[in-house]
Amino acid sequence: SRLLLAARGWGRLGAMSRYSTEQRGRPNSPDYRLYFKNADGKYISPFHDIPLFAGSKEDKEIPAKRSKTTGSEILFNMIVEVPRWTNAKMEIATEEPLNPIKHDIKKGRLRYVANIFPHKGYIWNYGAFPQTWEDPNHTDNITGCCGDNDPIDVCEIGSKVRSSGEIVQVKVLGVLGLVDEGETDWKIIAISADDPEAQKIHGKYFYLYIDDVKKHKPGYLEATVDWFQLYKIPDGKPENHFAFNGEFKDKDFAVEIIKSTHEHWKALLHKKVDGGTIKCTNVLVSGSPFCCSEEDARSIVQSVRIFTFFSPPSP
């Protein structure tokens, strides 16, 4: 059925054609998991096995020597966790083998973000860059706070509503420095490379990429600051704070932050730092002591109960 195909991630265009997803467990429940496969049908970790740089091989080279570009732009692979306008807090399960996407749980309850007037759910396609890690044992020189122990977050501002588990090739536009409950939590601003407005945001003639966003999407960056500042208040928590008083930094600054978190990830995958409860199980990262066989990866997924659903054919 169409819904079953969508759940398994087949038939999407672009970067997603290189990957598919497989659903295990019941949607909107604690046991829901979305596992990833590559084009060869191997189960992989989206956190570790999908390259950070679009167009690079999975992943014999860390970092990749060859990356896809559009003009002078280097493109990055983004893993979509939460589609725009939705409320369920879906996230990469960093503490589970092969790191599927799951529904976040706190105090035994599934987490949903509140609608912060005038916004509905997440106001961008929200997700993360693979092969990045904000090290909780590393104090950021800019924010003075340690990392939040997750891949670096991405807000994709293109016009299309994406799907959870979709892999999107994006160009980076800037970054917002969020300090969330005392932890550094950088928010990368990016746009899908195939979005109609992507070519309008180019930063020509000493014009910053972020300035282009303000020009072509007026109010969007201000709404982003407002959303991140207030979204935890309905849960009884205080407002969040920002580095640089909530000022967005431009693309070059953002890329340096991404490169730094990529270096922290490399140290994690090669056991040069203590990752604590982070699961580093991977299938494709050459030289990593956490690399497992294709058979072991399949056993991990098959140990999780699967829930399949069907829908009647469309009229």
JSON list of C-alpha atoms in Angstrom, two decimals, residues 46-279:
[
{"chain": "A", "resi": 46, "resn": "PRO", "atom": "CA", "xyz": [22.14, 7.02, 10.33]},
{"chain": "A", "resi": 47, "resn": "PHE", "atom": "CA", "xyz": [24.26, 8.62, 13.06]},
{"chain": "A", "resi": 48, "resn": "HIS", "atom": "CA", "xyz": [27.52, 6.96, 11.99]},
{"chain": "A", "resi": 49, "resn": "ASP", "atom": "CA", "xyz": [27.24, 5.40, 8.51]},
{"chain": "A", "resi": 50, "resn": "ILE", "atom": "CA", "xyz": [25.62, 8.18, 6.46]},
{"chain": "A", "resi": 51, "resn": "PRO", "atom": "CA", "xyz": [28.37, 10.60, 5.38]},
{"chain": "A", "resi": 52, "resn": "LEU", "atom": "CA", "xyz": [28.30, 14.17, 6.62]},
{"chain": "A", "resi": 53, "resn": "PHE", "atom": "CA", "xyz": [29.36, 15.45, 3.21]},
{"chain": "A", "resi": 54, "resn": "ALA", "atom": "CA", "xyz": [26.92, 14.77, 0.37]},
{"chain": "A", "resi": 55, "resn": "GLY", "atom": "CA", "xyz": [28.30, 12.76, -2.53]},
{"chain": "A", "resi": 56, "resn": "SER", "atom": "CA", "xyz": [31.06, 11.11, -0.51]},
{"chain": "A", "resi": 57, "resn": "LYS", "atom": "CA", "xyz": [31.38, 7.37, -0.20]},
{"chain": "A", "resi": 58, "resn": "GLU", "atom": "CA", "xyz": [29.97, 5.60, 2.86]},
{"chain": "A", "resi": 59, "resn": "ASP", "atom": "CA", "xyz": [32.47, 6.04, 4.50]},
{"chain": "A", "resi": 60, "resn": "LYS", "atom": "CA", "xyz": [35.85, 4.78, 3.56]},
{"chain": "A", "resi": 61, "resn": "GLU", "atom": "CA", "xyz": [37.31, 8.26, 4.03]},
{"chain": "A", "resi": 62, "resn": "ILE", "atom": "CA", "xyz": [36.86, 10.27, 7.22]},
{"chain": "A", "resi": 63, "resn": "PRO", "atom": "CA", "xyz": [36.45, 13.08, 6.39]},
{"chain": "A", "resi": 64, "resn": "ALA", "atom": "CA", "xyz": [35.54, 12.43, 2.79]},
{"chain": "A", "resi": 65, "resn": "LYS", "atom": "CA", "xyz": [38.03, 13.69, 0.20]},
{"chain": "A", "resi": 66, "resn": "ARG", "atom": "CA", "xyz": [35.35, 14.28, -2.42]},
{"chain": "A", "resi": 67, "resn": "SER", "atom": "CA", "xyz": [32.09, 16.03, -1.65]},
{"chain": "A", "resi": 68, "resn": "LYS", "atom": "CA", "xyz": [29.22, 17.15, -3.84]},
{"chain": "A", "resi": 69, "resn": "THR", "atom": "CA", "xyz": [29.04, 20.85, -4.58]},
{"chain": "A", "resi": 70, "resn": "THR", "atom": "CA", "xyz": [26.59, 23.17, -6.25]},
{"chain": "A", "resi": 71, "resn": "GLY", "atom": "CA", "xyz": [28.60, 26.00, -7.73]},
{"chain": "A", "resi": 72, "resn": "SER", "atom": "CA", "xyz": [31.00, 26.90, -4.92]},
{"chain": "A", "resi": 73, "resn": "GLU", "atom": "CA", "xyz": [28.80, 25.28, -2.25]},
{"chain": "A", "resi": 74, "resn": "ILE", "atom": "CA", "xyz": [29.67, 22.14, -0.33]},
{"chain": "A", "resi": 75, "resn": "LEU", "atom": "CA", "xyz": [26.50, 20.17, 0.37]},
{"chain": "A", "resi": 76, "resn": "PHE", "atom": "CA", "xyz": [25.78, 18.24, 3.56]},
{"chain": "A", "resi": 77, "resn": "ASN", "atom": "CA", "xyz": [23.49, 15.30, 4.25]},
{"chain": "A", "resi": 78, "resn": "MET", "atom": "CA", "xyz": [20.72, 16.10, 6.71]},
{"chain": "A", "resi": 79, "resn": "ILE", "atom": "CA", "xyz": [18.68, 13.41, 8.47]},
{"chain": "A", "resi": 80, "resn": "VAL", "atom": "CA", "xyz": [15.11, 14.64, 8.95]},
{"chain": "A", "resi": 81, "resn": "GLU", "atom": "CA", "xyz": [13.74, 13.66, 12.34]},
{"chain": "A", "resi": 82, "resn": "VAL", "atom": "CA", "xyz": [10.68, 15.92, 12.60]},
{"chain": "A", "resi": 83, "resn": "PRO", "atom": "CA", "xyz": [8.68, 17.15, 9.58]},
{"chain": "A", "resi": 84, "resn": "ARG", "atom": "CA", "xyz": [7.57, 20.78, 9.59]},
{"chain": "A", "resi": 85, "resn": "TRP", "atom": "CA", "xyz": [4.25, 21.59, 11.30]},
{"chain": "A", "resi": 86, "resn": "THR", "atom": "CA", "xyz": [4.28, 18.37, 13.36]},
{"chain": "A", "resi": 87, "resn": "ASN", "atom": "CA", "xyz": [4.57, 18.13, 17.15]},
{"chain": "A", "resi": 88, "resn": "ALA", "atom": "CA", "xyz": [5.96, 14.68, 17.97]},
{"chain": "A", "resi": 89, "resn": "LYS", "atom": "CA", "xyz": [9.52, 14.94, 19.26]},
{"chain": "A", "resi": 90, "resn": "MET", "atom": "CA", "xyz": [11.21, 12.31, 17.10]},
{"chain": "A", "resi": 91, "resn": "GLU", "atom": "CA", "xyz": [14.97, 11.86, 17.43]},
{"chain": "A", "resi": 92, "resn": "ILE", "atom": "CA", "xyz": [17.93, 9.67, 16.59]},
{"chain": "A", "resi": 93, "resn": "ALA", "atom": "CA", "xyz": [18.28, 7.11, 19.40]},
{"chain": "A", "resi": 94, "resn": "THR", "atom": "CA", "xyz": [21.93, 7.74, 20.23]},
{"chain": "A", "resi": 95, "resn": "GLU", "atom": "CA", "xyz": [21.92, 5.20, 23.08]},
{"chain": "A", "resi": 96, "resn": "GLU", "atom": "CA", "xyz": [20.62, 2.26, 20.99]},
{"chain": "A", "resi": 97, "resn": "PRO", "atom": "CA", "xyz": [22.58, 0.06, 18.55]},
{"chain": "A", "resi": 98, "resn": "LEU", "atom": "CA", "xyz": [22.27, 1.31, 14.94]},
{"chain": "A", "resi": 99, "resn": "ASN", "atom": "CA", "xyz": [20.63, 4.49, 16.27]},
{"chain": "A", "resi": 100, "resn": "PRO", "atom": "CA", "xyz": [17.11, 4.29, 14.78]},
{"chain": "A", "resi": 101, "resn": "ILE", "atom": "CA", "xyz": [14.74, 7.25, 14.94]},
{"chain": "A", "resi": 102, "resn": "LYS", "atom": "CA", "xyz": [12.35, 6.94, 17.88]},
{"chain": "A", "resi": 103, "resn": "HIS", "atom": "CA", "xyz": [9.78, 8.99, 19.78]},
{"chain": "A", "resi": 104, "resn": "ASP", "atom": "CA", "xyz": [11.47, 10.77, 22.68]},
{"chain": "A", "resi": 105, "resn": "ILE", "atom": "CA", "xyz": [10.16, 9.83, 26.12]},
{"chain": "A", "resi": 106, "resn": "LYS", "atom": "CA", "xyz": [10.42, 11.78, 29.36]},
{"chain": "A", "resi": 107, "resn": "LYS", "atom": "CA", "xyz": [9.09, 10.59, 32.72]},
{"chain": "A", "resi": 108, "resn": "GLY", "atom": "CA", "xyz": [7.45, 7.65, 30.97]},
{"chain": "A", "resi": 109, "resn": "ARG", "atom": "CA", "xyz": [5.46, 9.78, 28.53]},
{"chain": "A", "resi": 110, "resn": "LEU", "atom": "CA", "xyz": [5.87, 10.44, 24.82]},
{"chain": "A", "resi": 111, "resn": "ARG", "atom": "CA", "xyz": [7.06, 13.99, 24.20]},
{"chain": "A", "resi": 112, "resn": "TYR", "atom": "CA", "xyz": [5.27, 16.50, 21.99]},
{"chain": "A", "resi": 113, "resn": "VAL", "atom": "CA", "xyz": [6.15, 20.17, 21.61]},
{"chain": "A", "resi": 114, "resn": "ALA", "atom": "CA", "xyz": [3.39, 22.63, 22.34]},
{"chain": "A", "resi": 115, "resn": "ASN", "atom": "CA", "xyz": [2.04, 25.02, 19.74]},
{"chain": "A", "resi": 116, "resn": "ILE", "atom": "CA", "xyz": [3.68, 28.36, 20.54]},
{"chain": "A", "resi": 117, "resn": "PHE", "atom": "CA", "xyz": [1.33, 31.01, 19.18]},
{"chain": "A", "resi": 118, "resn": "PRO", "atom": "CA", "xyz": [1.27, 31.80, 16.32]},
{"chain": "A", "resi": 119, "resn": "HIS", "atom": "CA", "xyz": [3.33, 28.74, 15.35]},
{"chain": "A", "resi": 120, "resn": "LYS", "atom": "CA", "xyz": [2.15, 25.16, 14.73]},
{"chain": "A", "resi": 121, "resn": "GLY", "atom": "CA", "xyz": [4.59, 22.50, 15.93]},
{"chain": "A", "resi": 122, "resn": "TYR", "atom": "CA", "xyz": [8.11, 22.68, 14.56]},
{"chain": "A", "resi": 123, "resn": "ILE", "atom": "CA", "xyz": [8.39, 25.57, 12.12]},
{"chain": "A", "resi": 124, "resn": "TRP", "atom": "CA", "xyz": [11.10, 23.96, 9.93]},
{"chain": "A", "resi": 125, "resn": "ASN", "atom": "CA", "xyz": [12.01, 20.45, 8.89]},
{"chain": "A", "resi": 126, "resn": "TYR", "atom": "CA", "xyz": [14.08, 19.59, 11.93]},
{"chain": "A", "resi": 127, "resn": "GLY", "atom": "CA", "xyz": [16.85, 17.04, 12.13]},
{"chain": "A", "resi": 128, "resn": "ALA", "atom": "CA", "xyz": [20.58, 16.49, 12.45]},
{"chain": "A", "resi": 129, "resn": "PHE", "atom": "CA", "xyz": [23.83, 16.14, 10.56]},
{"chain": "A", "resi": 130, "resn": "PRO", "atom": "CA", "xyz": [25.29, 12.61, 10.63]},
{"chain": "A", "resi": 131, "resn": "GLN", "atom": "CA", "xyz": [28.86, 12.06, 11.78]},
{"chain": "A", "resi": 132, "resn": "THR", "atom": "CA", "xyz": [28.76, 15.02, 14.18]},
{"chain": "A", "resi": 133, "resn": "TRP", "atom": "CA", "xyz": [28.69, 15.02, 17.98]},
{"chain": "A", "resi": 134, "resn": "GLU", "atom": "CA", "xyz": [28.49, 17.81, 20.54]},
{"chain": "A", "resi": 135, "resn": "ASP", "atom": "CA", "xyz": [30.85, 16.34, 23.15]},
{"chain": "A", "resi": 136, "resn": "PRO", "atom": "CA", "xyz": [29.45, 16.73, 26.70]},
{"chain": "A", "resi": 137, "resn": "ASN", "atom": "CA", "xyz": [33.02, 16.67, 28.06]},
{"chain": "A", "resi": 138, "resn": "HIS", "atom": "CA", "xyz": [34.15, 19.54, 25.84]},
{"chain": "A", "resi": 139, "resn": "THR", "atom": "CA", "xyz": [33.59, 23.13, 26.94]},
{"chain": "A", "resi": 140, "resn": "ASP", "atom": "CA", "xyz": [32.71, 25.32, 23.98]},
{"chain": "A", "resi": 141, "resn": "ASN", "atom": "CA", "xyz": [35.01, 28.36, 23.80]},
{"chain": "A", "resi": 142, "resn": "ILE", "atom": "CA", "xyz": [32.13, 30.58, 22.66]},
{"chain": "A", "resi": 143, "resn": "THR", "atom": "CA", "xyz": [29.25, 29.58, 24.92]},
{"chain": "A", "resi": 144, "resn": "GLY", "atom": "CA", "xyz": [31.30, 28.47, 27.91]},
{"chain": "A", "resi": 145, "resn": "CYS", "atom": "CA", "xyz": [29.08, 25.38, 28.17]},
{"chain": "A", "resi": 146, "resn": "CYS", "atom": "CA", "xyz": [29.64, 21.71, 27.33]},
{"chain": "A", "resi": 147, "resn": "GLY", "atom": "CA", "xyz": [27.96, 19.98, 24.40]},
{"chain": "A", "resi": 148, "resn": "ASP", "atom": "CA", "xyz": [24.53, 18.36, 24.64]},
{"chain": "A", "resi": 149, "resn": "ASN", "atom": "CA", "xyz": [25.73, 14.82, 23.74]},
{"chain": "A", "resi": 150, "resn": "ASP", "atom": "CA", "xyz": [23.83, 14.69, 20.42]},
{"chain": "A", "resi": 151, "resn": "PRO", "atom": "CA", "xyz": [24.53, 15.16, 16.72]},
{"chain": "A", "resi": 152, "resn": "ILE", "atom": "CA", "xyz": [24.38, 18.82, 15.73]},
{"chain": "A", "resi": 153, "resn": "ASP", "atom": "CA", "xyz": [20.82, 20.02, 15.01]},
{"chain": "A", "resi": 154, "resn": "VAL", "atom": "CA", "xyz": [19.63, 21.38, 11.66]},
{"chain": "A", "resi": 155, "resn": "CYS", "atom": "CA", "xyz": [16.64, 23.58, 10.81]},
{"chain": "A", "resi": 156, "resn": "GLU", "atom": "CA", "xyz": [15.85, 23.18, 7.09]},
{"chain": "A", "resi": 157, "resn": "ILE", "atom": "CA", "xyz": [13.89, 26.20, 5.87]},
{"chain": "A", "resi": 158, "resn": "GLY", "atom": "CA", "xyz": [12.92, 25.09, 2.37]},
{"chain": "A", "resi": 159, "resn": "SER", "atom": "CA", "xyz": [9.36, 25.14, 1.05]},
{"chain": "A", "resi": 160, "resn": "LYS", "atom": "CA", "xyz": [8.73, 21.37, 1.08]},
{"chain": "A", "resi": 161, "resn": "VAL", "atom": "CA", "xyz": [7.43, 19.44, 4.08]},
{"chain": "A", "resi": 162, "resn": "ARG", "atom": "CA", "xyz": [9.79, 16.47, 4.46]},
{"chain": "A", "resi": 163, "resn": "SER", "atom": "CA", "xyz": [9.27, 13.02, 5.99]},
{"chain": "A", "resi": 164, "resn": "SER", "atom": "CA", "xyz": [10.83, 11.56, 9.11]},
{"chain": "A", "resi": 165, "resn": "GLY", "atom": "CA", "xyz": [13.82, 9.48, 8.04]},
{"chain": "A", "resi": 166, "resn": "GLU", "atom": "CA", "xyz": [14.34, 11.36, 4.79]},
{"chain": "A", "resi": 167, "resn": "ILE", "atom": "CA", "xyz": [17.91, 12.25, 3.82]},
{"chain": "A", "resi": 168, "resn": "VAL", "atom": "CA", "xyz": [18.12, 15.73, 2.32]},
{"chain": "A", "resi": 169, "resn": "GLN", "atom": "CA", "xyz": [21.15, 17.36, 0.70]},
{"chain": "A", "resi": 170, "resn": "VAL", "atom": "CA", "xyz": [21.36, 20.88, 2.08]},
{"chain": "A", "resi": 171, "resn": "LYS", "atom": "CA", "xyz": [23.51, 23.95, 1.87]},
{"chain": "A", "resi": 172, "resn": "VAL", "atom": "CA", "xyz": [24.38, 25.69, 5.11]},
{"chain": "A", "resi": 173, "resn": "LEU", "atom": "CA", "xyz": [23.29, 29.31, 5.59]},
{"chain": "A", "resi": 174, "resn": "GLY", "atom": "CA", "xyz": [24.15, 30.15, 9.18]},
{"chain": "A", "resi": 175, "resn": "VAL", "atom": "CA", "xyz": [23.87, 29.10, 12.82]},
{"chain": "A", "resi": 176, "resn": "LEU", "atom": "CA", "xyz": [22.13, 30.11, 16.04]},
{"chain": "A", "resi": 177, "resn": "GLY", "atom": "CA", "xyz": [23.93, 29.47, 19.33]},
{"chain": "A", "resi": 178, "resn": "LEU", "atom": "CA", "xyz": [21.33, 28.09, 21.77]},
{"chain": "A", "resi": 179, "resn": "VAL", "atom": "CA", "xyz": [22.19, 27.47, 25.43]},
{"chain": "A", "resi": 180, "resn": "ASP", "atom": "CA", "xyz": [19.64, 24.86, 26.51]},
{"chain": "A", "resi": 181, "resn": "GLU", "atom": "CA", "xyz": [19.53, 24.13, 30.25]},
{"chain": "A", "resi": 182, "resn": "GLY", "atom": "CA", "xyz": [23.23, 24.93, 30.54]},
{"chain": "A", "resi": 183, "resn": "GLU", "atom": "CA", "xyz": [24.32, 22.90, 27.49]},
{"chain": "A", "resi": 184, "resn": "THR", "atom": "CA", "xyz": [25.66, 24.11, 24.14]},
{"chain": "A", "resi": 185, "resn": "ASP", "atom": "CA", "xyz": [23.10, 23.27, 21.45]},
{"chain": "A", "resi": 186, "resn": "TRP", "atom": "CA", "xyz": [24.02, 24.81, 18.09]},
{"chain": "A", "resi": 187, "resn": "LYS", "atom": "CA", "xyz": [21.18, 25.13, 15.56]},
{"chain": "A", "resi": 188, "resn": "ILE", "atom": "CA", "xyz": [22.35, 25.08, 11.96]},
{"chain": "A", "resi": 189, "resn": "ILE", "atom": "CA", "xyz": [20.15, 26.97, 9.48]},
{"chain": "A", "resi": 190, "resn": "ALA", "atom": "CA", "xyz": [20.13, 25.25, 6.08]},
{"chain": "A", "resi": 191, "resn": "ILE", "atom": "CA", "xyz": [18.07, 24.89, 2.93]},
{"chain": "A", "resi": 192, "resn": "SER", "atom": "CA", "xyz": [17.58, 21.94, 0.63]},
{"chain": "A", "resi": 193, "resn": "ALA", "atom": "CA", "xyz": [19.79, 22.26, -2.44]},
{"chain": "A", "resi": 194, "resn": "ASP", "atom": "CA", "xyz": [16.83, 21.52, -4.73]},
{"chain": "A", "resi": 195, "resn": "ASP", "atom": "CA", "xyz": [14.53, 24.11, -3.15]},
{"chain": "A", "resi": 196, "resn": "PRO", "atom": "CA", "xyz": [13.31, 26.81, -5.59]},
{"chain": "A", "resi": 197, "resn": "GLU", "atom": "CA", "xyz": [14.68, 29.54, -3.31]},
{"chain": "A", "resi": 198, "resn": "ALA", "atom": "CA", "xyz": [18.07, 27.91, -2.66]},
{"chain": "A", "resi": 199, "resn": "GLN", "atom": "CA", "xyz": [19.78, 29.72, -5.52]},
{"chain": "A", "resi": 200, "resn": "LYS", "atom": "CA", "xyz": [18.45, 33.08, -4.32]},
{"chain": "A", "resi": 201, "resn": "ILE", "atom": "CA", "xyz": [20.37, 32.67, -1.06]},
{"chain": "A", "resi": 202, "resn": "HIS", "atom": "CA", "xyz": [23.98, 32.93, -2.19]},
{"chain": "A", "resi": 203, "resn": "GLY", "atom": "CA", "xyz": [25.70, 35.71, -0.24]},
{"chain": "A", "resi": 204, "resn": "LYS", "atom": "CA", "xyz": [27.09, 37.56, -3.27]},
{"chain": "A", "resi": 205, "resn": "TYR", "atom": "CA", "xyz": [28.90, 40.90, -3.21]},
{"chain": "A", "resi": 206, "resn": "PHE", "atom": "CA", "xyz": [29.75, 40.92, 0.51]},
{"chain": "A", "resi": 207, "resn": "TYR", "atom": "CA", "xyz": [26.11, 40.15, 1.26]},
{"chain": "A", "resi": 208, "resn": "LEU", "atom": "CA", "xyz": [25.84, 37.54, 3.99]},
{"chain": "A", "resi": 209, "resn": "TYR", "atom": "CA", "xyz": [23.82, 34.36, 3.48]},
{"chain": "A", "resi": 210, "resn": "ILE", "atom": "CA", "xyz": [21.83, 35.21, 6.59]},
{"chain": "A", "resi": 211, "resn": "ASP", "atom": "CA", "xyz": [21.00, 38.61, 5.10]},
{"chain": "A", "resi": 212, "resn": "ASP", "atom": "CA", "xyz": [19.64, 36.79, 2.05]},
{"chain": "A", "resi": 213, "resn": "VAL", "atom": "CA", "xyz": [17.42, 34.69, 4.30]},
{"chain": "A", "resi": 214, "resn": "LYS", "atom": "CA", "xyz": [16.04, 37.88, 5.85]},
{"chain": "A", "resi": 215, "resn": "LYS", "atom": "CA", "xyz": [15.41, 39.28, 2.39]},
{"chain": "A", "resi": 216, "resn": "HIS", "atom": "CA", "xyz": [13.67, 36.25, 0.83]},
{"chain": "A", "resi": 217, "resn": "LYS", "atom": "CA", "xyz": [12.02, 34.82, 3.95]},
{"chain": "A", "resi": 218, "resn": "PRO", "atom": "CA", "xyz": [11.18, 37.89, 6.06]},
{"chain": "A", "resi": 219, "resn": "GLY", "atom": "CA", "xyz": [10.36, 37.12, 9.68]},
{"chain": "A", "resi": 220, "resn": "TYR", "atom": "CA", "xyz": [11.56, 33.51, 9.56]},
{"chain": "A", "resi": 221, "resn": "LEU", "atom": "CA", "xyz": [14.77, 34.03, 11.55]},
{"chain": "A", "resi": 222, "resn": "GLU", "atom": "CA", "xyz": [12.97, 36.16, 14.13]},
{"chain": "A", "resi": 223, "resn": "ALA", "atom": "CA", "xyz": [10.35, 33.41, 14.48]},
{"chain": "A", "resi": 224, "resn": "THR", "atom": "CA", "xyz": [13.15, 30.87, 14.93]},
{"chain": "A", "resi": 225, "resn": "VAL", "atom": "CA", "xyz": [14.64, 32.79, 17.87]},
{"chain": "A", "resi": 226, "resn": "ASP", "atom": "CA", "xyz": [11.17, 33.24, 19.36]},
{"chain": "A", "resi": 227, "resn": "TRP", "atom": "CA", "xyz": [10.40, 29.52, 19.03]},
{"chain": "A", "resi": 228, "resn": "PHE", "atom": "CA", "xyz": [13.61, 28.29, 20.64]},
{"chain": "A", "resi": 229, "resn": "GLN", "atom": "CA", "xyz": [13.37, 30.84, 23.42]},
{"chain": "A", "resi": 230, "resn": "LEU", "atom": "CA", "xyz": [9.83, 29.87, 24.41]},
{"chain": "A", "resi": 231, "resn": "TYR", "atom": "CA", "xyz": [9.13, 26.26, 23.42]},
{"chain": "A", "resi": 232, "resn": "LYS", "atom": "CA", "xyz": [9.88, 24.75, 26.85]},
{"chain": "A", "resi": 233, "resn": "ILE", "atom": "CA", "xyz": [7.79, 27.24, 28.84]},
{"chain": "A", "resi": 234, "resn": "PRO", "atom": "CA", "xyz": [4.57, 25.15, 28.50]},
{"chain": "A", "resi": 235, "resn": "ASP", "atom": "CA", "xyz": [6.50, 22.34, 30.25]},
{"chain": "A", "resi": 236, "resn": "GLY", "atom": "CA", "xyz": [7.16, 24.60, 33.22]},
{"chain": "A", "resi": 237, "resn": "LYS", "atom": "CA", "xyz": [10.76, 25.42, 32.29]},
{"chain": "A", "resi": 238, "resn": "PRO", "atom": "CA", "xyz": [12.38, 28.85, 31.96]},
{"chain": "A", "resi": 239, "resn": "GLU", "atom": "CA", "xyz": [13.18, 30.62, 28.70]},
{"chain": "A", "resi": 240, "resn": "ASN", "atom": "CA", "xyz": [16.27, 29.48, 26.81]},
{"chain": "A", "resi": 241, "resn": "HIS", "atom": "CA", "xyz": [19.21, 31.78, 26.26]},
{"chain": "A", "resi": 242, "resn": "PHE", "atom": "CA", "xyz": [21.52, 32.36, 23.31]},
{"chain": "A", "resi": 243, "resn": "ALA", "atom": "CA", "xyz": [25.11, 33.08, 22.49]},
{"chain": "A", "resi": 244, "resn": "PHE", "atom": "CA", "xyz": [25.67, 36.45, 20.77]},
{"chain": "A", "resi": 245, "resn": "ASN", "atom": "CA", "xyz": [22.33, 37.70, 22.21]},
{"chain": "A", "resi": 246, "resn": "GLY", "atom": "CA", "xyz": [20.42, 35.63, 19.67]},
{"chain": "A", "resi": 247, "resn": "GLU", "atom": "CA", "xyz": [22.31, 36.95, 16.65]},
{"chain": "A", "resi": 248, "resn": "PHE", "atom": "CA", "xyz": [22.68, 34.50, 13.77]},
{"chain": "A", "resi": 249, "resn": "LYS", "atom": "CA", "xyz": [26.21, 33.86, 12.58]},
{"chain": "A", "resi": 250, "resn": "ASP", "atom": "CA", "xyz": [26.88, 33.40, 8.87]},
{"chain": "A", "resi": 251, "resn": "LYS", "atom": "CA", "xyz": [27.73, 30.32, 6.79]},
{"chain": "A", "resi": 252, "resn": "ASP", "atom": "CA", "xyz": [31.50, 30.35, 7.31]},
{"chain": "A", "resi": 253, "resn": "PHE", "atom": "CA", "xyz": [31.08, 30.46, 11.09]},
{"chain": "A", "resi": 254, "resn": "ALA", "atom": "CA", "xyz": [28.51, 27.64, 10.89]},
{"chain": "A", "resi": 255, "resn": "VAL", "atom": "CA", "xyz": [30.78, 25.42, 8.77]},
{"chain": "A", "resi": 256, "resn": "GLU", "atom": "CA", "xyz": [33.57, 25.78, 11.33]},
{"chain": "A", "resi": 257, "resn": "ILE", "atom": "CA", "xyz": [31.17, 24.65, 14.06]},
{"chain": "A", "resi": 258, "resn": "ILE", "atom": "CA", "xyz": [30.14, 21.66, 11.93]},
{"chain": "A", "resi": 259, "resn": "LYS", "atom": "CA", "xyz": [33.78, 20.72, 11.28]},
{"chain": "A", "resi": 260, "resn": "SER", "atom": "CA", "xyz": [34.50, 20.89, 15.01]},
{"chain": "A", "resi": 261, "resn": "THR", "atom": "CA", "xyz": [31.62, 18.55, 15.87]},
{"chain": "A", "resi": 262, "resn": "HIS", "atom": "CA", "xyz": [32.75, 16.23, 13.06]},
{"chain": "A", "resi": 263, "resn": "GLU", "atom": "CA", "xyz": [36.18, 16.02, 14.70]},
{"chain": "A", "resi": 264, "resn": "HIS", "atom": "CA", "xyz": [34.56, 15.17, 18.04]},
{"chain": "A", "resi": 265, "resn": "TRP", "atom": "CA", "xyz": [32.57, 12.42, 16.29]},
{"chain": "A", "resi": 266, "resn": "LYS", "atom": "CA", "xyz": [35.73, 10.97, 14.74]},
{"chain": "A", "resi": 267, "resn": "ALA", "atom": "CA", "xyz": [37.35, 10.82, 18.17]},
{"chain": "A", "resi": 268, "resn": "LEU", "atom": "CA", "xyz": [34.24, 9.08, 19.50]},
{"chain": "A", "resi": 269, "resn": "LEU", "atom": "CA", "xyz": [34.15, 6.46, 16.71]},
{"chain": "A", "resi": 270, "resn": "HIS", "atom": "CA", "xyz": [37.84, 5.66, 17.13]},
{"chain": "A", "resi": 271, "resn": "LYS", "atom": "CA", "xyz": [37.61, 5.36, 20.93]},
{"chain": "A", "resi": 272, "resn": "LYS", "atom": "CA", "xyz": [39.81, 8.37, 21.61]},
{"chain": "A", "resi": 273, "resn": "VAL", "atom": "CA", "xyz": [37.23, 9.83, 23.99]},
{"chain": "A", "resi": 274, "resn": "ASP", "atom": "CA", "xyz": [34.71, 8.28, 26.38]},
{"chain": "A", "resi": 275, "resn": "GLY", "atom": "CA", "xyz": [31.26, 8.32, 24.82]},
{"chain": "A", "resi": 276, "resn": "GLY", "atom": "CA", "xyz": [29.48, 7.12, 27.94]},
{"chain": "A", "resi": 277, "resn": "THR", "atom": "CA", "xyz": [26.14, 5.59, 26.99]},
{"chain": "A", "resi": 278, "resn": "ILE", "atom": "CA", "xyz": [26.39, 6.59, 23.29]},
{"chain": "A", "resi": 279, "resn": "LYS", "atom": "CA", "xyz": [26.16, 3.53, 21.04]}
]
